[in-house]
Coordinates of C-alpha atoms in Angstrom, one line a residue:
X793 CA -8.7 30.4 3.5
X794 CA -7.6 30.2 -0.2
X795 CA -7.8 33.4 -2.2
X796 CA -9.7 33.7 -5.4
X797 CA -7.5 34.2 -8.5
X798 CA -6.0 37.7 -8.5
X799 CA -7.5 38.6 -5.2
X800 CA -4.2 39.3 -3.4
X801 CA -3.5 42.9 -2.4
X802 CA -1.0 44.8 -4.5
X803 CA 1.5 47.5 -3.6
X804 CA 4.1 49.3 -5.7
X805 CA 6.7 51.6 -4.2
X806 CA 7.2 54.3 -6.8
X807 CA 7.6 58.1 -6.7
X808 CA 6.3 60.7 -4.3
X809 CA 2.8 60.8 -5.8
X810 CA 0.6 58.1 -4.3
X811 CA -2.6 56.5 -5.5
X812 CA -5.0 54.4 -3.4
X813 CA -7.2 52.1 -5.6
X814 CA -10.4 50.6 -4.0
X815 CA -12.3 47.6 -5.4
X816 CA -16.0 47.0 -5.2
X817 CA -18.5 45.0 -3.1
X818 CA -18.2 41.2 -3.5
X819 CA -15.3 41.8 -5.9
X820 CA -11.5 41.8 -5.3
X821 CA -8.3 43.6 -6.4
X822 CA -8.5 41.5 -9.6
X823 CA -11.2 43.8 -11.0
X824 CA -9.1 46.9 -10.8
X825 CA -5.6 45.4 -11.0
X826 CA -5.0 46.5 -14.6
X827 CA -5.8 50.0 -13.4
X828 CA -3.3 49.8 -10.6
X829 CA -0.7 48.2 -12.9
X830 CA -1.0 51.1 -15.4
X831 CA -0.4 53.6 -12.6
X832 CA 2.5 51.7 -11.2
X833 CA 4.1 51.4 -14.7
X834 CA 4.1 55.2 -14.7
X835 CA 6.2 55.4 -11.6
X836 CA 3.4 56.3 -9.1
X837 CA 3.3 54.7 -5.6
X838 CA 0.2 52.5 -5.7
X839 CA -1.8 50.7 -2.9
X840 CA -4.6 48.3 -3.8
X841 CA -5.8 46.6 -0.6
X842 CA -8.0 43.5 -0.3
X843 CA -11.1 44.6 1.7
X844 CA -12.0 42.5 4.7
X845 CA -14.3 39.6 3.9
X846 CA -13.5 39.7 0.2
X847 CA -11.5 37.5 -2.1
X848 CA -12.2 34.2 -0.4
X849 CA -15.8 33.0 0.0
X850 CA -19.0 34.9 0.5
X851 CA -19.5 33.5 4.0
X852 CA -16.5 35.5 5.1
X853 CA -18.1 38.7 3.9
X854 CA -21.2 37.9 5.9
X855 CA -19.4 38.6 9.2
X856 CA -18.0 42.0 8.1
X857 CA -19.5 45.4 7.7
X858 CA -18.9 48.8 6.2
X859 CA -16.8 49.9 9.2
X860 CA -14.4 47.1 8.4
X861 CA -14.1 47.9 4.7
X862 CA -13.7 51.6 5.4
X863 CA -11.1 51.1 8.2
X864 CA -8.9 49.1 5.7
X865 CA -8.8 51.9 3.1
X866 CA -8.4 54.5 5.8
X867 CA -5.3 52.8 7.1
X868 CA -3.9 52.5 3.5
X869 CA -4.5 56.2 2.9
X870 CA -2.8 57.2 6.1
X871 CA 0.2 55.1 5.1
X872 CA 0.4 56.8 1.7
X873 CA 0.1 60.3 3.1
X874 CA 3.2 59.5 5.3
X875 CA 5.1 58.3 2.2
X876 CA 3.9 60.7 -0.5
X877 CA 3.6 64.5 -1.0
X878 CA 0.3 64.1 -2.8
X879 CA -2.3 61.2 -2.8
X880 CA -5.1 60.5 -5.2
X881 CA -8.0 58.1 -4.8
X882 CA -9.4 55.7 -7.4
X883 CA -12.5 53.5 -6.9
X884 CA -14.9 51.2 -8.7
X885 CA -18.5 50.9 -7.6
X886 CA -18.5 50.6 -3.8
X887 CA -14.8 51.5 -4.0
X888 CA -16.0 54.8 -5.3
X889 CA -18.2 55.3 -2.2
X890 CA -15.2 54.4 0.0
X891 CA -13.1 57.0 -1.8
X892 CA -15.7 59.7 -1.4
X893 CA -15.9 59.2 2.3
X894 CA -12.1 59.2 2.6
X895 CA -12.1 62.5 0.7
X896 CA -14.8 64.0 2.9
X897 CA -13.0 63.1 6.1
X898 CA -9.4 63.7 5.1
X899 CA -9.8 66.9 3.2
X900 CA -6.6 68.4 1.9
X901 CA -4.7 65.1 2.4
X902 CA -6.5 64.0 -0.8
X903 CA -5.6 65.8 -4.0
X904 CA -8.2 64.3 -6.3
X905 CA -10.6 61.4 -7.0
X906 CA -11.2 59.2 -10.1
X907 CA -14.4 57.1 -9.8
X908 CA -15.7 54.5 -12.2
X909 CA -19.4 53.6 -11.9
X910 CA -19.5 54.8 -8.3
X911 CA -22.4 53.4 -6.2
X912 CA -24.5 55.7 -4.1
X913 CA -27.8 53.8 -3.3
X914 CA -29.5 50.4 -3.4
X915 CA -32.4 50.8 -5.8
X916 CA -33.9 47.3 -5.6
X917 CA -37.4 47.2 -3.9
X918 CA -36.2 44.3 -1.7
X919 CA -33.6 46.6 -0.2
X920 CA -36.1 48.1 2.2
X921 CA -36.7 44.6 3.6
X922 CA -33.1 43.9 4.3
X923 CA -33.3 44.7 8.1
X924 CA -35.6 41.7 8.5
X925 CA -34.8 39.6 5.4
X926 CA -31.1 39.2 6.4
X927 CA -32.2 37.2 9.4
X928 CA -34.3 34.8 7.2
X929 CA -32.2 34.4 4.0
X930 CA -28.5 34.1 4.2
X931 CA -27.6 35.2 0.6
X932 CA -28.9 36.2 -2.8
X933 CA -27.7 36.0 -6.4
X934 CA -24.3 37.7 -7.0
X935 CA -23.5 40.8 -9.0
X936 CA -20.0 40.0 -10.4
X937 CA -18.9 40.0 -14.1
X938 CA -21.2 42.6 -15.6
X939 CA -18.8 43.0 -18.5
X940 CA -19.5 43.6 -22.2
X941 CA -16.1 42.4 -23.5
X942 CA -16.2 38.7 -24.5
X943 CA -13.9 36.5 -22.4
X944 CA -13.4 39.0 -19.6
X945 CA -14.3 37.7 -16.2
X946 CA -14.4 39.3 -12.8
X947 CA -13.1 37.3 -9.8
X948 CA -15.6 37.7 -7.0
X949 CA -18.6 36.2 -5.2
X950 CA -21.5 34.6 -7.0
X951 CA -23.6 35.1 -3.8
X952 CA -24.3 38.3 -1.9
X953 CA -24.6 37.8 1.9
X954 CA -27.6 39.8 3.1
X955 CA -26.0 40.9 6.4
X956 CA -23.2 42.6 4.3
X957 CA -25.8 44.0 1.9
X958 CA -27.7 45.6 4.8
X959 CA -24.4 47.1 6.0
X960 CA -23.7 48.4 2.5
X961 CA -27.1 50.1 2.4
X962 CA -26.4 51.9 5.7
X963 CA -23.0 52.9 4.3
X964 CA -24.5 54.5 1.2
X965 CA -26.6 56.7 3.5
X966 CA -23.6 57.8 5.5
X967 CA -21.6 58.6 2.3
X968 CA -24.6 60.5 0.7
X969 CA -24.9 62.7 3.8
X970 CA -21.1 63.6 3.6
X971 CA -21.0 64.3 -0.2
X972 CA -21.2 68.1 0.3
X973 CA -17.9 67.8 2.3
X974 CA -16.1 66.6 -0.8
X975 CA -14.2 69.5 -2.3
X976 CA -11.4 67.9 -4.2
X977 CA -11.1 67.7 -8.0
X978 CA -13.3 64.8 -9.2
X979 CA -13.3 62.7 -12.4
X980 CA -16.3 60.4 -12.8
X981 CA -16.4 57.8 -15.6
X982 CA -19.7 55.9 -15.9
X983 CA -21.4 53.5 -18.2
X984 CA -24.9 54.2 -19.6
X985 CA -25.4 50.4 -19.8
X986 CA -24.6 49.4 -16.3
X987 CA -26.7 46.4 -14.9
X988 CA -25.4 46.9 -11.3
X989 CA -25.2 50.6 -10.6
X990 CA -27.5 52.9 -12.6
X991 CA -26.2 56.2 -14.1
X992 CA -28.4 58.1 -11.6
X993 CA -25.9 57.3 -8.9
X994 CA -23.1 59.2 -10.7
X995 CA -25.5 62.1 -11.4
X996 CA -26.4 62.4 -7.7
X997 CA -22.7 62.3 -6.7
X998 CA -21.8 65.0 -9.3
X999 CA -24.8 67.2 -8.1
X1000 CA -24.1 66.9 -4.4
X1001 CA -20.3 67.3 -4.0
X1002 CA -18.8 70.7 -3.4
X1003 CA -16.0 70.2 -5.9
X1004 CA -15.5 73.0 -8.4
X1005 CA -13.3 71.0 -10.6
X1006 CA -15.6 68.3 -12.0
X1007 CA -15.2 66.1 -15.1
X1008 CA -17.7 63.5 -16.3
X1009 CA -17.0 60.9 -19.0
X1010 CA -19.4 58.3 -20.5
X1011 CA -18.1 54.8 -21.1
X1012 CA -20.4 53.9 -24.0
X1013 CA -18.9 50.5 -24.8
X1014 CA -18.7 49.0 -21.3
X1015 CA -20.9 47.6 -18.5
X1016 CA -20.4 47.9 -14.8
X1017 CA -16.8 46.5 -14.4
X1018 CA -15.5 48.9 -17.0
X1019 CA -11.9 48.5 -15.7
X1020 CA -11.9 45.0 -17.3
X1021 CA -14.1 46.1 -20.3
X1022 CA -13.7 47.7 -23.7
X1023 CA -13.1 51.2 -22.2
X1024 CA -10.4 50.1 -19.7
X1025 CA -7.6 51.7 -21.6
X1026 CA -9.5 55.0 -21.8
X1027 CA -10.0 54.9 -18.0
X1028 CA -6.3 54.3 -17.5
X1029 CA -5.2 57.2 -19.8
X1030 CA -7.9 59.6 -18.4
X1031 CA -6.7 58.8 -14.9
X1032 CA -3.1 59.4 -15.8
X1033 CA -3.9 62.7 -17.5
X1034 CA -6.1 63.8 -14.5
X1035 CA -3.3 63.1 -12.0
X1036 CA -0.6 64.7 -14.1
X1037 CA -2.7 67.8 -14.5
X1038 CA -3.0 68.2 -10.7
X1039 CA 0.5 66.9 -9.9
X1040 CA 2.8 68.0 -12.7
X1041 CA 5.7 65.6 -13.2
X1042 CA 3.8 62.7 -11.4
X1043 CA 4.5 60.3 -14.2
X1044 CA 8.2 60.9 -14.7
X1045 CA 9.5 58.1 -12.4
X1046 CA 10.6 54.9 -14.1
X1047 CA 11.7 51.2 -13.5
X1048 CA 8.6 50.1 -11.4
X1049 CA 8.9 47.2 -9.1
X1050 CA 5.5 45.9 -8.3
X1051 CA 4.6 43.6 -5.5
X1052 CA 1.6 41.3 -5.0
X1053 CA 1.0 40.5 -1.4
X1054 CA -0.6 37.2 -0.3
X1055 CA -1.8 37.6 3.3
X1056 CA -0.2 35.3 5.9
X1057 CA -1.8 31.9 5.9
X1058 CA -3.6 32.4 2.6
X1059 CA -3.1 30.4 -0.6
X1060 CA -4.0 31.3 -4.1
X1061 CA -6.2 28.8 -5.9
X1062 CA -6.5 28.4 -9.7
X1063 CA -9.9 28.8 -11.3
X1064 CA -11.6 25.6 -12.7
X1065 CA -18.4 56.7 -29.5
X1066 CA -17.8 59.0 -26.4
X1067 CA -19.6 61.8 -24.5
X1068 CA -18.0 64.1 -22.0
X1069 CA -18.8 67.0 -19.7
X1070 CA -16.2 69.1 -17.9
X1071 CA -16.7 71.8 -15.4
X1072 CA -13.4 73.4 -14.2
X1073 CA -13.2 75.8 -11.4
X1074 CA -10.7 76.7 -8.8
X1075 CA -10.3 73.2 -7.5
X1076 CA -9.8 72.3 -3.9

């Protein structure tokens, strides 16, 4: 099945500090690729996987579930921990939820998390009907490209398969229950004007985790896909500073050699004013 533009996985073999970057629901690596490139350019070892069912057509997502998406990032994290002395997690939207569960379950193997507009719950009234509705209606309107910056476009699905949405709703409940097990340093950057994930999700995550090293940043100029929006560079520099604070010398490696990976049998198709709050404790 042809891949959407920019949807191929990305890996960079850098120094002994690793970063796993997770994209969001119905999106692809394209939405967070500049983030991954920035980290790779600073000599970090970076892994940006393509989640199962993503990056091709929405019908492929309909036959996958949260267990598949989580298993993919779990494998990538285990590979990074074998290669690197410290590993950090970065995630956008559902990618943030995936990162939180990885942190809850892998403990000290994760040195810190950077989350951008992390998702924690489905707030639409129709969500309660998903157990039945998914058997009657195959899909609904997509949620990609919520971006304020003119000309910026997210490569993803314009339809959301309801079977996958139902699985995502169940996943959010799993992650929410595990938030108290998250003890690692945490940086959350979120947009007050987000038309996909409301700020209350970030507030709940910050309130429920057990991390003592918490930093919150507001992305005043961006919408949901802030990694492609006006505040993208700020996200990148904040991430680098966060990692370097917790892993001194992490950004000293040079001469990056990045690799985009197209899965076997796949083909790439061509397309037709800040506020902040920081609470620092002992860390974990």
